[in-house]
Coordinates of C-alpha atoms and ligand atoms in Angstrom, one line a residue:
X354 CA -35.3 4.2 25.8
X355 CA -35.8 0.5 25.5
X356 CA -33.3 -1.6 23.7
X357 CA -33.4 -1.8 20.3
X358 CA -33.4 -6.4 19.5
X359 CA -34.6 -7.1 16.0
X360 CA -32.2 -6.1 13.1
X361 CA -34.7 -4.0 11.5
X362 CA -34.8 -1.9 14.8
X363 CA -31.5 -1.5 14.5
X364 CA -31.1 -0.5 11.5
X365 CA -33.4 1.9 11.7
X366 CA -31.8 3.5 14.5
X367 CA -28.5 3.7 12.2
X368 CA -30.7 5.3 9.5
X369 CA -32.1 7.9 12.1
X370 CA -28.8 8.9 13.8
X371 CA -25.7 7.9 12.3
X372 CA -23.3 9.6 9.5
X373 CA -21.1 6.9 8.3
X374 CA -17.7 7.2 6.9
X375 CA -17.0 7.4 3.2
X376 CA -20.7 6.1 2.3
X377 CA -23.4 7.9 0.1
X378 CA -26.0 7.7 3.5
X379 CA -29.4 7.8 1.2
X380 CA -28.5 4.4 -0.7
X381 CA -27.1 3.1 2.7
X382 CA -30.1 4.0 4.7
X383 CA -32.8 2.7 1.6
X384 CA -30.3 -0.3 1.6
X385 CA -30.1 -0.8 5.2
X386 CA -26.2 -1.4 7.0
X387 CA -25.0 -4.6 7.9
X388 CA -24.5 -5.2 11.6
X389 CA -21.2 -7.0 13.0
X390 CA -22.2 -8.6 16.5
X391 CA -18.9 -10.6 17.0
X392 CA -15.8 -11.8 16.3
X393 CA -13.7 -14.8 16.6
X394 CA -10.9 -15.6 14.5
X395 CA -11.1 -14.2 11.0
X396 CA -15.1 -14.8 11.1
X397 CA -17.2 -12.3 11.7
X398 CA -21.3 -12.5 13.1
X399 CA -24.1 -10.2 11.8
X400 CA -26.8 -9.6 13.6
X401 CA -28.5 -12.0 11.5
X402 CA -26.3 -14.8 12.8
X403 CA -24.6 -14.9 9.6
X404 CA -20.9 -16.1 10.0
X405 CA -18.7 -14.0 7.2
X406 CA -15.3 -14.8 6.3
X407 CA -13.2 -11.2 6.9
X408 CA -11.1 -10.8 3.7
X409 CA -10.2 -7.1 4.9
X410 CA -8.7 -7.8 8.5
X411 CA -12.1 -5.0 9.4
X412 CA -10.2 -2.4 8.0
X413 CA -6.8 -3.7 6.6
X414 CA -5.9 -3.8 11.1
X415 CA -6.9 -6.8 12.4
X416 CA -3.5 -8.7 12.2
X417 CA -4.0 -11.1 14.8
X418 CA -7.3 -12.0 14.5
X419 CA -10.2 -11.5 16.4
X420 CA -11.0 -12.6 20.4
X421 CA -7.2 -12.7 21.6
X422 CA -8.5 -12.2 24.8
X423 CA -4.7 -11.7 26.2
X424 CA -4.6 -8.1 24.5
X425 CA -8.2 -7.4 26.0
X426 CA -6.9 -8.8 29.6
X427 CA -3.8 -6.3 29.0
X428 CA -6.2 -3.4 28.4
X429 CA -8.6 -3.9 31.1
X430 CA -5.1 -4.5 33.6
X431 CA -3.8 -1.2 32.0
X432 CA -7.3 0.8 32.3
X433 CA -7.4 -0.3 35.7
X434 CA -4.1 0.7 36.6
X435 CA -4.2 4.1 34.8
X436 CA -6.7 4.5 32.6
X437 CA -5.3 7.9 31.0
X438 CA -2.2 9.9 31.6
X439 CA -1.0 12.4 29.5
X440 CA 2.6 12.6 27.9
X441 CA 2.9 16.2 27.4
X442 CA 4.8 18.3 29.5
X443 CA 8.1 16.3 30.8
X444 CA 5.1 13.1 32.3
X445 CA 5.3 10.0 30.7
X446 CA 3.7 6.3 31.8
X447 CA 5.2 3.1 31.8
X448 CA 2.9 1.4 28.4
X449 CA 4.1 4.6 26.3
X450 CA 7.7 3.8 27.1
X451 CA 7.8 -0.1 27.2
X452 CA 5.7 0.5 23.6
X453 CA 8.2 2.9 22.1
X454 CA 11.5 0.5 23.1
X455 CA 9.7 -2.1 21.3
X456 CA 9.2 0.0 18.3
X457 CA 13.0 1.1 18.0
X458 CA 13.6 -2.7 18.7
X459 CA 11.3 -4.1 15.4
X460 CA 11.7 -1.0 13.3
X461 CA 14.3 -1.0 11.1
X462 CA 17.9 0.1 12.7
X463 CA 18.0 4.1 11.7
X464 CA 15.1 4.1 13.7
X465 CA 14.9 5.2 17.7
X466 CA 12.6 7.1 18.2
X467 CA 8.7 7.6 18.0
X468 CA 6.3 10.3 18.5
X469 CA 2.7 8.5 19.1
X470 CA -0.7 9.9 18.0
X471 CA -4.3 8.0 17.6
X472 CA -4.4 7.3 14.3
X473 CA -2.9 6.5 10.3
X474 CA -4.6 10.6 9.9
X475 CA -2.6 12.3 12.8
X476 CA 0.7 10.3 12.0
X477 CA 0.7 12.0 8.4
X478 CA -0.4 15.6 10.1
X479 CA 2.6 14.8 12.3
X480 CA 4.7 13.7 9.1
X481 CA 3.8 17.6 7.6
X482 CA 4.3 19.2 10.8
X483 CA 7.2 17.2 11.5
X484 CA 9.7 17.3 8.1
X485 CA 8.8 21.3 7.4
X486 CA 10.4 21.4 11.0
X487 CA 13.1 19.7 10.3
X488 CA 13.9 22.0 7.3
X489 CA 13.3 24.8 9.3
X490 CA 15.9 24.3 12.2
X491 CA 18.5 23.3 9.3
X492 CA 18.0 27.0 8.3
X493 CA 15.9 25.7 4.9
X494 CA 12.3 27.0 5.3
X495 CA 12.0 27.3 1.4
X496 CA 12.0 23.3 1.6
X497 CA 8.3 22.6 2.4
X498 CA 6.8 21.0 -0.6
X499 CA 6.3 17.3 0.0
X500 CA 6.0 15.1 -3.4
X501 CA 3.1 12.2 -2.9
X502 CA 1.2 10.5 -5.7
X503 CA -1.7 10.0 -7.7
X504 CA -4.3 8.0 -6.1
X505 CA -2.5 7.4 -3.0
X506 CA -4.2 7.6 0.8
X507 CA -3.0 8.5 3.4
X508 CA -5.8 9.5 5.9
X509 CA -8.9 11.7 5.7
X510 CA -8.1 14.8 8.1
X511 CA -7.5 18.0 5.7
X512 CA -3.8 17.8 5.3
X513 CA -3.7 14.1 5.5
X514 CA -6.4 14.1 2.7
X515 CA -4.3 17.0 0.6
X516 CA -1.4 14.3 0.8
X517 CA -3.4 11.8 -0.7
X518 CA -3.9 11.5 -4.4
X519 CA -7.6 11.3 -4.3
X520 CA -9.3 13.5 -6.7
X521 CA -12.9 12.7 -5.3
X522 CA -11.3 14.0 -1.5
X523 CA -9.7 16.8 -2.8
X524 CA -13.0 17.9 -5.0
X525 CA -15.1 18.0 -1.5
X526 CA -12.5 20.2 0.6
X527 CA -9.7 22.6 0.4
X528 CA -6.4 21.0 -0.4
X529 CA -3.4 22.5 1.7
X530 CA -0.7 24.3 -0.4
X531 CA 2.7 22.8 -0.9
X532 CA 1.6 18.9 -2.0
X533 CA 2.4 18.0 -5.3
X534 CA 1.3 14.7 -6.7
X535 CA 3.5 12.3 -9.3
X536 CA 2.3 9.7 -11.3
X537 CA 1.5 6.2 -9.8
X538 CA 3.0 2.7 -10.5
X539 CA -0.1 1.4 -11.8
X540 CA 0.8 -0.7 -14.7
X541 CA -2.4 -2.6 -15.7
X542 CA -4.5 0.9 -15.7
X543 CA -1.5 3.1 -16.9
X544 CA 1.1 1.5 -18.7
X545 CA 1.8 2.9 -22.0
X546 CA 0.7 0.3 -24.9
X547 CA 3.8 -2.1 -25.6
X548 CA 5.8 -0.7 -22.5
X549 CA 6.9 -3.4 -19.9
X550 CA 6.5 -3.6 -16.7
X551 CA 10.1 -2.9 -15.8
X552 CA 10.1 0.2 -18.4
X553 CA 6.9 1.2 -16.4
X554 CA 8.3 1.3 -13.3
X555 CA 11.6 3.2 -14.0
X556 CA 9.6 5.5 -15.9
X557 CA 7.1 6.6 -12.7
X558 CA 9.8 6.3 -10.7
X559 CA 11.8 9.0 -12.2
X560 CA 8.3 11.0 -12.2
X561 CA 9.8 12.3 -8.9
X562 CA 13.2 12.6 -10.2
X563 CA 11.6 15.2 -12.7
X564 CA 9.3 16.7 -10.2
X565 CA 12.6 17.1 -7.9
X566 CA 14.4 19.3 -10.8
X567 CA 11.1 21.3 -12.3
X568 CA 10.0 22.5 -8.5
X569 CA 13.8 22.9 -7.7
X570 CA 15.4 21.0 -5.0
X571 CA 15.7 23.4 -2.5
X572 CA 11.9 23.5 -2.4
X573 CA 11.4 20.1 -2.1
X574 CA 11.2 18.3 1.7
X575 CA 10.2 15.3 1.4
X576 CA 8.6 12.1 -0.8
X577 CA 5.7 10.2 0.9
X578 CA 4.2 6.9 -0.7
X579 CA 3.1 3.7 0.7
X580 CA 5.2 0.6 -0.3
X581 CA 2.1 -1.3 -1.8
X582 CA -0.9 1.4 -2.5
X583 CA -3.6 0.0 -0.4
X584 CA -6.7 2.2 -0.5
X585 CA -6.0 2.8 -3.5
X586 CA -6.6 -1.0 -5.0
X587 CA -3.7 -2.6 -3.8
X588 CA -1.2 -1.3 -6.8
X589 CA 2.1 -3.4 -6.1
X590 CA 4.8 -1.7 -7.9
X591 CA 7.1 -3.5 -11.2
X592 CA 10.0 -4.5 -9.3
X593 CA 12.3 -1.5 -11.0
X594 CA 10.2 0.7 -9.0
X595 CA 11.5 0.7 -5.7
X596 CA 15.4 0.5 -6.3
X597 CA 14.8 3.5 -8.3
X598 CA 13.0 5.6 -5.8
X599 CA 16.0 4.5 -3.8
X600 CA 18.1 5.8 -5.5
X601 CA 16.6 9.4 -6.3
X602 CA 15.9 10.0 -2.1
X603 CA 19.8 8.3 -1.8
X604 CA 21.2 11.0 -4.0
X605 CA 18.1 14.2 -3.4
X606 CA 18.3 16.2 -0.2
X607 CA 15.0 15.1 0.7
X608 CA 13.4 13.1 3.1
X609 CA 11.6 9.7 2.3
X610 CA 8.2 8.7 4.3
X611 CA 7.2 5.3 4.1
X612 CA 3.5 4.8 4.9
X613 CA 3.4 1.8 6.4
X614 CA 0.0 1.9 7.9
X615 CA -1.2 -0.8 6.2
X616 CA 2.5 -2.6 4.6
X617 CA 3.1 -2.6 8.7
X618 CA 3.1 -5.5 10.9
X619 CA 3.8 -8.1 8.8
X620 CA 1.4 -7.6 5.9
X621 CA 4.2 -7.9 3.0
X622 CA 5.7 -10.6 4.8
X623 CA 8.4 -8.5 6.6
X624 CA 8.0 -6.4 9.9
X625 CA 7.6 -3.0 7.4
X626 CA 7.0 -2.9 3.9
X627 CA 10.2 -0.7 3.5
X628 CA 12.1 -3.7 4.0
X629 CA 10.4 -6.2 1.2
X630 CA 11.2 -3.9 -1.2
X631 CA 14.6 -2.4 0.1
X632 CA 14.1 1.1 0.4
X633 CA 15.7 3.2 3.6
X634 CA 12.4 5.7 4.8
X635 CA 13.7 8.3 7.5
X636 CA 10.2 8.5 8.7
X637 CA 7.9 5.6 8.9
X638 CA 4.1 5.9 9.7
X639 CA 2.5 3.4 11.3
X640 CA -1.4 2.6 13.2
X641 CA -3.6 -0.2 12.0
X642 CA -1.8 -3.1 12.8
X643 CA 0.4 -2.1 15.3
X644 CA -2.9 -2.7 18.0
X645 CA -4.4 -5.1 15.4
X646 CA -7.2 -2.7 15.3
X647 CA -7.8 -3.9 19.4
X648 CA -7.2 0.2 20.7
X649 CA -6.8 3.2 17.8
X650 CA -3.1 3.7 18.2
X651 CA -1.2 5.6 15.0
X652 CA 2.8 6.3 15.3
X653 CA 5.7 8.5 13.6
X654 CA 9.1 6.4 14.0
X655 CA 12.1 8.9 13.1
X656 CA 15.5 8.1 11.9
X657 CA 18.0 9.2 14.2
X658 CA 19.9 12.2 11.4
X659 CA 16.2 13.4 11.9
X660 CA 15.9 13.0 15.6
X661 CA 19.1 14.7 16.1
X662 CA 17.9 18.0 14.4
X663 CA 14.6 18.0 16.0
X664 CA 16.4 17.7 19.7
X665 CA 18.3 20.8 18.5
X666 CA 14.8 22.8 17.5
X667 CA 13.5 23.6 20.6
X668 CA 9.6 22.7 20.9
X669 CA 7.8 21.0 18.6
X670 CA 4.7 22.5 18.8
X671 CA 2.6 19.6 18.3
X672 CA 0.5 16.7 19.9
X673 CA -2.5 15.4 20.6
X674 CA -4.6 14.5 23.9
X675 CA -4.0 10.6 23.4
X676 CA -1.0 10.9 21.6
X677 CA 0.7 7.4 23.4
X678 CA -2.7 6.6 25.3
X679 CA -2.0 4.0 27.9
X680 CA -4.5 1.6 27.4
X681 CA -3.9 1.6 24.0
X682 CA 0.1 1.2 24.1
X683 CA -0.7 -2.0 26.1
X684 CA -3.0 -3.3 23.5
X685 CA 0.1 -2.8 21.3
X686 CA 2.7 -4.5 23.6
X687 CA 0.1 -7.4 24.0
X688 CA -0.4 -7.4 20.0
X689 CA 3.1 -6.9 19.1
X690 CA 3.8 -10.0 22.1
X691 CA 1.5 -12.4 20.3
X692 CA 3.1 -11.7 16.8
X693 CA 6.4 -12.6 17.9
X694 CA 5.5 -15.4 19.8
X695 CA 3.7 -17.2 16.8
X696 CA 6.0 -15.6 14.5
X697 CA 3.6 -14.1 12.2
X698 CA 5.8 -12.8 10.0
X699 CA 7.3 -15.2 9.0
X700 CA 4.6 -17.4 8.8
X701 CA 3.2 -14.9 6.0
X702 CA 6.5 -14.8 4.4
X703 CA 7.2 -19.0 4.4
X704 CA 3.7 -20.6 4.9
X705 CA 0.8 -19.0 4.6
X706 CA 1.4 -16.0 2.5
X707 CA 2.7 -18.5 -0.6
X708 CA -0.1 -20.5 0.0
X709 CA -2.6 -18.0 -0.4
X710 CA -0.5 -16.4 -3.4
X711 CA -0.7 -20.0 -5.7
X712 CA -4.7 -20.1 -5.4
X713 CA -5.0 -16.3 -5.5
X714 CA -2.5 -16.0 -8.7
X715 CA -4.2 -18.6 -10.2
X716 CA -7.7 -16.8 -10.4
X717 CA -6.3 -14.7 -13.0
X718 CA -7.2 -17.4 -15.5
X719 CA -11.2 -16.8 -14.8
X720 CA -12.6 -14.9 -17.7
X721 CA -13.3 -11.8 -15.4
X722 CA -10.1 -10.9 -14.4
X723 CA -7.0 -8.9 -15.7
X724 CA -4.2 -9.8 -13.1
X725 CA -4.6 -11.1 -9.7
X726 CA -1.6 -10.0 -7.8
X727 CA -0.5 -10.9 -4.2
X728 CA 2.3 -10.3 -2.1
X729 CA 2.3 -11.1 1.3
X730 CA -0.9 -11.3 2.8
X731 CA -2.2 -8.1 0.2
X732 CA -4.2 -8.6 -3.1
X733 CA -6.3 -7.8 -5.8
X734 CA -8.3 -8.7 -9.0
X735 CA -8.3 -6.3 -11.9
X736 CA -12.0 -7.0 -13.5
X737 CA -12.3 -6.3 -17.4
X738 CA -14.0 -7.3 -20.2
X739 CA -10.9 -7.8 -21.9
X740 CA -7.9 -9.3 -20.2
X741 CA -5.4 -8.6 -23.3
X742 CA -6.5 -5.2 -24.0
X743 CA -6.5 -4.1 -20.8
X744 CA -9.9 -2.6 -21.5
X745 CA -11.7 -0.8 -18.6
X746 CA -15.7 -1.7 -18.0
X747 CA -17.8 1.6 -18.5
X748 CA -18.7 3.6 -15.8
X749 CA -15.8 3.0 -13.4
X750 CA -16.7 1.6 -10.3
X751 CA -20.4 0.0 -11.2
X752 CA -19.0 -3.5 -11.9
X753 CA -17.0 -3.5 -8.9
X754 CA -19.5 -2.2 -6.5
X755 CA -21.2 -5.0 -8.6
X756 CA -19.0 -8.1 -7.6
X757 CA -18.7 -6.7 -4.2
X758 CA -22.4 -6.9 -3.4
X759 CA -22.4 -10.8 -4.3
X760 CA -18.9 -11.5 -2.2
X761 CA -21.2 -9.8 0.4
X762 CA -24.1 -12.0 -0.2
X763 CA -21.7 -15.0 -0.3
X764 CA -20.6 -14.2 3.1
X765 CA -17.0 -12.9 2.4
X766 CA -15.9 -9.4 2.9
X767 CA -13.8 -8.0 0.0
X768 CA -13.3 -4.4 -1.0
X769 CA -14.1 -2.5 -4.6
X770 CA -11.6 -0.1 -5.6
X771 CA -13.0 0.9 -9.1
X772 CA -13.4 -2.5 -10.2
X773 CA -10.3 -4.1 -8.9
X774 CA -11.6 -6.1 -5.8
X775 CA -9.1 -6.2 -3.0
X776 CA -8.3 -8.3 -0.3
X777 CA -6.0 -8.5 3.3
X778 CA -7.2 -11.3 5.5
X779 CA -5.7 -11.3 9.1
X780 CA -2.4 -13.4 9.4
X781 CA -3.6 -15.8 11.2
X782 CA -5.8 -17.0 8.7
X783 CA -5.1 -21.0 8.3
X784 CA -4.7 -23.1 4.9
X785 CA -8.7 -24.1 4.9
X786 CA -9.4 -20.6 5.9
X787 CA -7.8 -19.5 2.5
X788 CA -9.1 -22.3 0.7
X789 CA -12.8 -21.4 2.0
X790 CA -12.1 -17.6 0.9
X791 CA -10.7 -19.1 -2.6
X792 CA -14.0 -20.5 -3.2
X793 CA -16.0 -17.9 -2.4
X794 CA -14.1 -15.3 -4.9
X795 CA -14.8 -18.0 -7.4
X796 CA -18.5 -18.0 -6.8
X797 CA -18.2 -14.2 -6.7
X798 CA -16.5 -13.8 -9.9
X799 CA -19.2 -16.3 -11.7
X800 CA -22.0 -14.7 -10.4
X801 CA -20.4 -11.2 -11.3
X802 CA -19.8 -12.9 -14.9
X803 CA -23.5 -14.2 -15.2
X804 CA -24.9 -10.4 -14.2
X805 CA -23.0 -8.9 -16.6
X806 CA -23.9 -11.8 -19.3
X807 CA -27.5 -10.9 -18.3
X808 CA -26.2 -6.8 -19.2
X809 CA -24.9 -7.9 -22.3
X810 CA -21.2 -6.6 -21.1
X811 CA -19.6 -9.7 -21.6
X812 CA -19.7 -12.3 -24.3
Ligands
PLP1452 C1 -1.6 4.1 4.0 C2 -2.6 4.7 4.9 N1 -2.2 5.8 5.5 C3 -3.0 6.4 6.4 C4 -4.3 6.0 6.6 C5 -5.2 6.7 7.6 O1 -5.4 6.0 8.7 P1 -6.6 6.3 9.7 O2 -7.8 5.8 9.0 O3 -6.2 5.5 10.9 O4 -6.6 7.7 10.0 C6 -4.7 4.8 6.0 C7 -6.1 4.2 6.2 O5 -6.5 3.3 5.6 C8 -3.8 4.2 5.1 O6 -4.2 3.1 4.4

């Protein structure tokens, strides 16, 4: 076969031979795919030679930034070294451990111990697996349901997608038994008329409260919800929220998941997202950005009251091939190394993150948008026709899809969730970076505005 060179080659190709993830493939094939060449920083190169400002960190992962070439160095030394061992079966390497030490060391203290898998998808299998277990050896088998919400994601495997809260998932496969799904804390698209954003969030927090009591506590194993929605269109609970929730799992015999897989590695402006809102998980999920996206690496960190019962169980029946794959646990030391060194965290917490928050706060006053909403490094823009209403465009999703096509075409990479445009550019994103990306939202939102002035959908 000779090598495909023009972009229309390649494309084709695409079109001929490859299923994409969550994409209707006859629009994308008419439409043709965009194709990434490189990366260097937070820019990204088409094939095209266009150079496009990544607003998503690829897929909410790249932390660092592109073309660190000292966690590619610590991959190919690794590979070279020992490209693949296995960890089942009383063998373990020297990344996997190193890795795991590190993780006790940055998680938050009730947490020593991991169990490593490839990805955000496996971690929540493991999560299922792993607290029905734990009910199990404490002579509680009844206690299997685990509570998650409306609209939330946590991965696209069968049970992963079952403990997601997404109706168009669960319409195209069978949902696993024992899931039950609360309300979400989703005040612009669900708040009761008149009801504040404090009353909103004390009254979906005690959804689970109420969900705890109807299902019966002693069926009930565990609560599972991401500290800031992400997939979802980055829904950043009121602040009564989270104290609440707190409160319930302090007082429940339950167990409370945090999915960090995307609040992780700095993205709220702490280490975990668990800890910018104050809530204790005794299992936190993590992949994403614990490689920066570099190797596919996914983790379960247990709290030690956990850990303790599992040690007791016997076998855990469970694992996977590449669970703690060498190559990529040194991709996540090298990551990890570079975020401590430059302090990323903190630089998202005290520099950049505020920065980023004034100008992205401030877009809220463009005729377009409902809220604009940052924490950390995480945001989005509520598009509606009506900003005091609250009204909703018809046909969910169109202008979104809409505004997402022109960020596209102005060479930025946002995200449509219905028509709330998201954003999660990688930390290391500078002060002209953000200023750059500010100005291209703004040219997004007017030609968005225009379009639909041309549709007759605004006035
Ligand atoms: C919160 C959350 N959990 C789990 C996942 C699934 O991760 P993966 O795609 O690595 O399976 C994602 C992916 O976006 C996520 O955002």
């Amino acid at each position: 076969m000779t090598l495909p060179k023009t972009t229309a080659e390649l494309r084709a190709l695409d079109a001929a031979h490859h299923l994409h993830p969550f994409s209707d493939m006859k629009s994308l094939n008419a439409e043709g795919s965009r194709i990434v060449v490189k990366a260097e920083g937070v820019w990204l190169t088409d094939s095209d030679g266009n150079r496009i400002l990544d607003g998503m960190s690829g897929l909410w992962c790249v932390n660092v930034g592109y073309g660190r070439e000292e966690i590619v160095e610590a991959v190919a030394a690794q590979l070279r070294e020992l490209p693949y061992y296995n960890t089942f079966f009383k063998t373990t390497h020297r990344p996997a451990i190193e890795l795991s030490a590190k993780l006790a060391e940055l998680t938050p203290p009730q947490f020593n111990k991991v169990f490593f898998t490839g990805s955000g998808s496996e971690s929540n299998d493991t999560v299922i697996k792993l607290v029905r277990r734990y009910f199990q050896i404490k002579e509680k088998p009844e206690k299997k349901i685990i509570i998650s919400r409306r609209n939330a994601y946590h991965g696209s495997t069968v049970a992963a997608g079952s403990l997601g809260g997404m109706a168009p998932m669960h319409g195209q496969s069978a949902v696993i038994p024992d899931i039950l799904h609360i309300a979400q804390p989703y005040f612009w698209g669900e708040a009761r008329q008149g009801e504040t954003p404090e009353e909103f969030g004390l009254r979906t927090a005690r959804a689970l409260e109420a969900a705890i009591d109807a299902m019966g506590e002693d069926r009930i194993a565990a609560f599972i919800a991401e500290p800031v929605q992400g997939a979802g269109g980055v829904i950043i609970p009121p602040a009564s929220y989270w104290p609440e929730i707190a409160r319930i799992c302090r007082e429940r015999d339950i167990l409370f998941v945090s999915d960090e897989v995307i609040c992780g590695f700095g993205r709220t402006g702490s280490w975990f997202g668990c800890e910018t809102f104050g809530t204790e998980p005794d299992i936190l999920v993590m992949a994403k950005g614990i490689t920066s996206g570099y190797m596919p690496l996914g983790g379960v960190m247990v709290a030690d009251r956990v850990a303790e019962v599992l040690h007791e169980g016997g076998d855990f029946n469970h694992g996977y091939t590449y669970s703690g794959h060498p190559a990529a646990c040194a991709a996540a030391l090298a990551n990890l190394a570079i975020m401590q060194r430059e302090d990323l965290v903190g630089r998202v917490a005290n520099d950049v993150g505020p920065y980023l928050q004034a100008r992205w706060n401030a877009l809220a006053e463009h005729p377009l948008v409902g809220e604009a909403p940052m924490l950390g490094l995480v945001g989005a823009l509520e598009l509606t026709p009506d900003k005091l209403g609250r009204t909703k465009f018809p046909d969910v999703g169109k202008v979104g899809t809409l505004a997402r096509d022109f960020s596209f075409k102005n060479n930025l990479v946002m995200r449509a969730v219905r028509d709330r445009l998201i954003i999660a550019p990688p930390l290391v994103i500078s002060h002209e970076e953000c200023d750059e990306l500010i100005a291209r939202v703004r040219k997004t939102l007017d030609d968005t505005f225009a379009e639909l002035k041309r549709w007759g959908w605004v006035r």
